[in-house]
């Protein structure tokens, strides 16, 4: 192995590690956000994006294995293997969408059964359509910057 090949291998392994740890950070942030939803505080900001943050990084895990394989072996994956990886990625995306739909409907029903009220407007710091603020008392809707 020459120096150029070693540099390339180190770069690829560093790329794999970066993608792996970044994806892991997203998964842990999403898990913590979902954990906070189940604390049933007086003010809850619910976003369907929390579920996506947990599941979609797994697509990056799958894609990063190609980088790792190339870094270690020096050759590309076969077309059959790539087709299988893309199938896995499609399954993860489909599962993520189903998880969002199922979790959202169940969680919103649970919020209503626990007498939470949906505030009108957009929660502070959120883009339109991404989150809804739920409160125990209507007076809490004006707290923490909600319109």
PDB file of C-alpha atoms in Angstrom:
ATOM      1  CA  UNK A   1       0.000   0.000   0.000  1.00  0.00           C
ATOM      2  CA  UNK A   2       1.273   3.404  -0.868  1.00  0.00           C
ATOM      3  CA  UNK A   3       0.761   6.595   1.123  1.00  0.00           C
ATOM      4  CA  UNK A   4      -2.035   7.828  -1.164  1.00  0.00           C
ATOM      5  CA  UNK A   5      -4.044   4.624  -0.634  1.00  0.00           C
ATOM      6  CA  UNK A   6      -3.592   4.867   3.132  1.00  0.00           C
ATOM      7  CA  UNK A   7      -4.752   8.513   3.106  1.00  0.00           C
ATOM      8  CA  UNK A   8      -7.807   7.550   1.081  1.00  0.00           C
ATOM      9  CA  UNK A   9      -8.615   4.693   3.459  1.00  0.00           C
ATOM     10  CA  UNK A  10      -8.254   6.963   6.498  1.00  0.00           C
ATOM     11  CA  UNK A  11     -10.505   9.590   4.860  1.00  0.00           C
ATOM     12  CA  UNK A  12     -13.163   6.988   4.109  1.00  0.00           C
ATOM     13  CA  UNK A  13     -13.054   5.568   7.623  1.00  0.00           C
ATOM     14  CA  UNK A  14     -13.285   9.091   9.078  1.00  0.00           C
ATOM     15  CA  UNK A  15     -16.281   9.754   6.811  1.00  0.00           C
ATOM     16  CA  UNK A  16     -17.931   6.575   8.042  1.00  0.00           C
ATOM     17  CA  UNK A  17     -17.297   7.511  11.678  1.00  0.00           C
ATOM     18  CA  UNK A  18     -18.634  11.041  11.126  1.00  0.00           C
ATOM     19  CA  UNK A  19     -21.842   9.754   9.534  1.00  0.00           C
ATOM     20  CA  UNK A  20     -22.213   7.074  12.202  1.00  0.00           C
ATOM     21  CA  UNK A  21     -21.802   9.433  15.157  1.00  0.00           C
ATOM     22  CA  UNK A  22     -23.931  12.174  13.600  1.00  0.00           C
ATOM     23  CA  UNK A  23     -26.711   9.668  12.961  1.00  0.00           C
ATOM     24  CA  UNK A  24     -26.366   8.354  16.511  1.00  0.00           C
ATOM     25  CA  UNK A  25     -26.676  11.903  17.848  1.00  0.00           C
ATOM     26  CA  UNK A  26     -29.904  12.378  15.897  1.00  0.00           C
ATOM     27  CA  UNK A  27     -31.314   9.086  17.158  1.00  0.00           C
ATOM     28  CA  UNK A  28     -30.483   9.927  20.782  1.00  0.00           C
ATOM     29  CA  UNK A  29     -31.953  13.442  20.424  1.00  0.00           C
ATOM     30  CA  UNK A  30     -35.140  11.982  18.957  1.00  0.00           C
ATOM     31  CA  UNK A  31     -35.394   9.371  21.709  1.00  0.00           C
ATOM     32  CA  UNK A  32     -34.965  12.060  24.357  1.00  0.00           C
ATOM     33  CA  UNK A  33     -37.623  14.239  22.697  1.00  0.00           C
ATOM     34  CA  UNK A  34     -40.046  11.301  22.635  1.00  0.00           C
ATOM     35  CA  UNK A  35     -39.189  10.501  26.260  1.00  0.00           C
ATOM     36  CA  UNK A  36     -40.105  14.090  27.174  1.00  0.00           C
ATOM     37  CA  UNK A  37     -43.490  13.658  25.507  1.00  0.00           C
ATOM     38  CA  UNK A  38     -44.325  10.920  27.996  1.00  0.00           C
ATOM     39  CA  UNK A  39     -43.514  13.038  31.044  1.00  0.00           C
ATOM     40  CA  UNK A  40     -46.968  14.617  30.590  1.00  0.00           C
ATOM     41  CA  UNK A  41     -45.899  18.121  31.613  1.00  0.00           C
ATOM     42  CA  UNK A  42     -48.411  20.981  31.709  1.00  0.00           C
ATOM     43  CA  UNK A  43     -47.066  22.254  28.371  1.00  0.00           C
ATOM     44  CA  UNK A  44     -46.242  19.792  25.581  1.00  0.00           C
ATOM     45  CA  UNK A  45     -45.013  20.733  22.128  1.00  0.00           C
ATOM     46  CA  UNK A  46     -45.705  17.756  19.887  1.00  0.00           C
ATOM     47  CA  UNK A  47     -44.063  17.319  16.502  1.00  0.00           C
ATOM     48  CA  UNK A  48     -44.292  14.357  14.148  1.00  0.00           C
ATOM     49  CA  UNK A  49     -40.676  15.149  13.282  1.00  0.00           C
ATOM     50  CA  UNK A  50     -39.498  13.532  16.515  1.00  0.00           C
ATOM     51  CA  UNK A  51     -40.383  10.105  15.129  1.00  0.00           C
ATOM     52  CA  UNK A  52     -38.592  10.799  11.856  1.00  0.00           C
ATOM     53  CA  UNK A  53     -35.505  11.953  13.753  1.00  0.00           C
ATOM     54  CA  UNK A  54     -35.386   8.555  15.436  1.00  0.00           C
ATOM     55  CA  UNK A  55     -35.884   6.342  12.380  1.00  0.00           C
ATOM     56  CA  UNK A  56     -34.453   8.129   9.335  1.00  0.00           C
ATOM     57  CA  UNK A  57     -30.803   8.096  10.493  1.00  0.00           C
ATOM     58  CA  UNK A  58     -30.925   4.332  10.061  1.00  0.00           C
ATOM     59  CA  UNK A  59     -30.909   4.999   6.313  1.00  0.00           C
ATOM     60  CA  UNK A  60     -27.573   6.747   6.809  1.00  0.00           C
ATOM     61  CA  UNK A  61     -26.284   3.750   8.754  1.00  0.00           C
ATOM     62  CA  UNK A  62     -27.119   1.502   5.814  1.00  0.00           C
ATOM     63  CA  UNK A  63     -25.540   3.879   3.291  1.00  0.00           C
ATOM     64  CA  UNK A  64     -22.410   4.301   5.374  1.00  0.00           C
ATOM     65  CA  UNK A  65     -21.706   0.575   5.246  1.00  0.00           C
ATOM     66  CA  UNK A  66     -20.848   0.970   1.570  1.00  0.00           C
ATOM     67  CA  UNK A  67     -18.210   3.531   2.556  1.00  0.00           C
ATOM     68  CA  UNK A  68     -16.814   1.235   5.231  1.00  0.00           C
ATOM     69  CA  UNK A  69     -16.776  -1.770   2.892  1.00  0.00           C
ATOM     70  CA  UNK A  70     -14.938   0.236   0.231  1.00  0.00           C
ATOM     71  CA  UNK A  71     -12.450   1.579   2.791  1.00  0.00           C
ATOM     72  CA  UNK A  72     -11.630  -1.876   4.105  1.00  0.00           C
ATOM     73  CA  UNK A  73     -11.692  -3.982   0.943  1.00  0.00           C
ATOM     74  CA  UNK A  74     -10.850  -1.393  -1.696  1.00  0.00           C
ATOM     75  CA  UNK A  75     -13.641  -2.550  -3.991  1.00  0.00           C
ATOM     76  CA  UNK A  76     -17.226  -1.539  -4.534  1.00  0.00           C
ATOM     77  CA  UNK A  77     -20.249  -3.536  -3.478  1.00  0.00           C
ATOM     78  CA  UNK A  78     -21.857  -5.738  -6.108  1.00  0.00           C
ATOM     79  CA  UNK A  79     -25.027  -4.584  -7.846  1.00  0.00           C
ATOM     80  CA  UNK A  80     -27.023  -7.292  -6.095  1.00  0.00           C
ATOM     81  CA  UNK A  81     -25.831  -6.065  -2.708  1.00  0.00           C
ATOM     82  CA  UNK A  82     -26.578  -2.448  -3.655  1.00  0.00           C
ATOM     83  CA  UNK A  83     -30.110  -3.392  -4.724  1.00  0.00           C
ATOM     84  CA  UNK A  84     -30.590  -5.113  -1.372  1.00  0.00           C
ATOM     85  CA  UNK A  85     -29.276  -2.072   0.496  1.00  0.00           C
ATOM     86  CA  UNK A  86     -31.677   0.196  -1.398  1.00  0.00           C
ATOM     87  CA  UNK A  87     -34.505  -2.190  -0.550  1.00  0.00           C
ATOM     88  CA  UNK A  88     -33.558  -1.937   3.124  1.00  0.00           C
ATOM     89  CA  UNK A  89     -33.503   1.860   2.848  1.00  0.00           C
ATOM     90  CA  UNK A  90     -36.961   1.873   1.232  1.00  0.00           C
ATOM     91  CA  UNK A  91     -38.271  -0.388   3.999  1.00  0.00           C
ATOM     92  CA  UNK A  92     -36.850   1.939   6.659  1.00  0.00           C
ATOM     93  CA  UNK A  93     -38.479   4.961   5.012  1.00  0.00           C
ATOM     94  CA  UNK A  94     -41.836   3.166   4.694  1.00  0.00           C
ATOM     95  CA  UNK A  95     -41.608   2.028   8.325  1.00  0.00           C
ATOM     96  CA  UNK A  96     -40.782   5.603   9.385  1.00  0.00           C
ATOM     97  CA  UNK A  97     -43.826   7.002   7.615  1.00  0.00           C
ATOM     98  CA  UNK A  98     -46.073   4.321   9.125  1.00  0.00           C
ATOM     99  CA  UNK A  99     -44.583   4.944  12.569  1.00  0.00           C
ATOM    100  CA  UNK A 100     -45.264   8.686  12.246  1.00  0.00           C
ATOM    101  CA  UNK A 101     -48.882   8.133  11.247  1.00  0.00           C
ATOM    102  CA  UNK A 102     -49.593   5.508  13.901  1.00  0.00           C
ATOM    103  CA  UNK A 103     -47.763   7.272  16.736  1.00  0.00           C
ATOM    104  CA  UNK A 104     -49.330  10.640  15.898  1.00  0.00           C
ATOM    105  CA  UNK A 105     -52.872   9.325  15.928  1.00  0.00           C
ATOM    106  CA  UNK A 106     -52.407   7.336  19.141  1.00  0.00           C
ATOM    107  CA  UNK A 107     -50.521  10.113  20.954  1.00  0.00           C
ATOM    108  CA  UNK A 108     -53.013  12.830  19.988  1.00  0.00           C
ATOM    109  CA  UNK A 109     -55.905  10.669  21.214  1.00  0.00           C
ATOM    110  CA  UNK A 110     -54.040  10.123  24.478  1.00  0.00           C
ATOM    111  CA  UNK A 111     -53.472  13.870  24.836  1.00  0.00           C
ATOM    112  CA  UNK A 112     -57.179  14.536  24.405  1.00  0.00           C
ATOM    113  CA  UNK A 113     -58.097  11.778  26.866  1.00  0.00           C
ATOM    114  CA  UNK A 114     -55.798  13.431  29.425  1.00  0.00           C
ATOM    115  CA  UNK A 115     -57.665  16.737  28.899  1.00  0.00           C
ATOM    116  CA  UNK A 116     -54.931  18.581  27.033  1.00  0.00           C
ATOM    117  CA  UNK A 117     -56.014  21.518  24.886  1.00  0.00           C
ATOM    118  CA  UNK A 118     -54.408  22.292  21.528  1.00  0.00           C
ATOM    119  CA  UNK A 119     -53.304  25.922  21.335  1.00  0.00           C
ATOM    120  CA  UNK A 120     -53.943  27.911  18.196  1.00  0.00           C
ATOM    121  CA  UNK A 121     -50.987  29.361  16.359  1.00  0.00           C
ATOM    122  CA  UNK A 122     -47.459  28.157  15.881  1.00  0.00           C
ATOM    123  CA  UNK A 123     -45.263  27.323  18.894  1.00  0.00           C
ATOM    124  CA  UNK A 124     -42.312  29.671  19.258  1.00  0.00           C
ATOM    125  CA  UNK A 125     -39.270  28.422  17.354  1.00  0.00           C
ATOM    126  CA  UNK A 126     -41.171  26.020  15.108  1.00  0.00           C
ATOM    127  CA  UNK A 127     -41.995  26.206  11.414  1.00  0.00           C
ATOM    128  CA  UNK A 128     -45.687  26.202  10.435  1.00  0.00           C
ATOM    129  CA  UNK A 129     -47.195  22.735  10.285  1.00  0.00           C
ATOM    130  CA  UNK A 130     -44.406  21.005  12.195  1.00  0.00           C
ATOM    131  CA  UNK A 131     -45.593  21.273  15.779  1.00  0.00           C
ATOM    132  CA  UNK A 132     -48.627  21.810  17.952  1.00  0.00           C
ATOM    133  CA  UNK A 133     -48.587  23.074  21.499  1.00  0.00           C
ATOM    134  CA  UNK A 134     -50.831  21.237  23.968  1.00  0.00           C
ATOM    135  CA  UNK A 135     -51.577  22.584  27.451  1.00  0.00           C
ATOM    136  CA  UNK A 136     -53.523  21.552  30.527  1.00  0.00           C
ATOM    137  CA  UNK A 137     -55.109  25.014  30.952  1.00  0.00           C
ATOM    138  CA  UNK A 138     -56.002  27.515  28.240  1.00  0.00           C
ATOM    139  CA  UNK A 139     -54.095  30.271  30.096  1.00  0.00           C
ATOM    140  CA  UNK A 140     -50.838  28.389  29.452  1.00  0.00           C
ATOM    141  CA  UNK A 141     -51.250  28.885  25.686  1.00  0.00           C
ATOM    142  CA  UNK A 142     -49.876  32.415  25.968  1.00  0.00           C
ATOM    143  CA  UNK A 143     -46.888  31.275  28.041  1.00  0.00           C
ATOM    144  CA  UNK A 144     -43.460  30.688  26.483  1.00  0.00           C
ATOM    145  CA  UNK A 145     -44.039  32.724  23.352  1.00  0.00           C
ATOM    146  CA  UNK A 146     -46.966  30.968  21.685  1.00  0.00           C
ATOM    147  CA  UNK A 147     -49.278  33.215  19.679  1.00  0.00           C
TER     148      UNK A 147
END
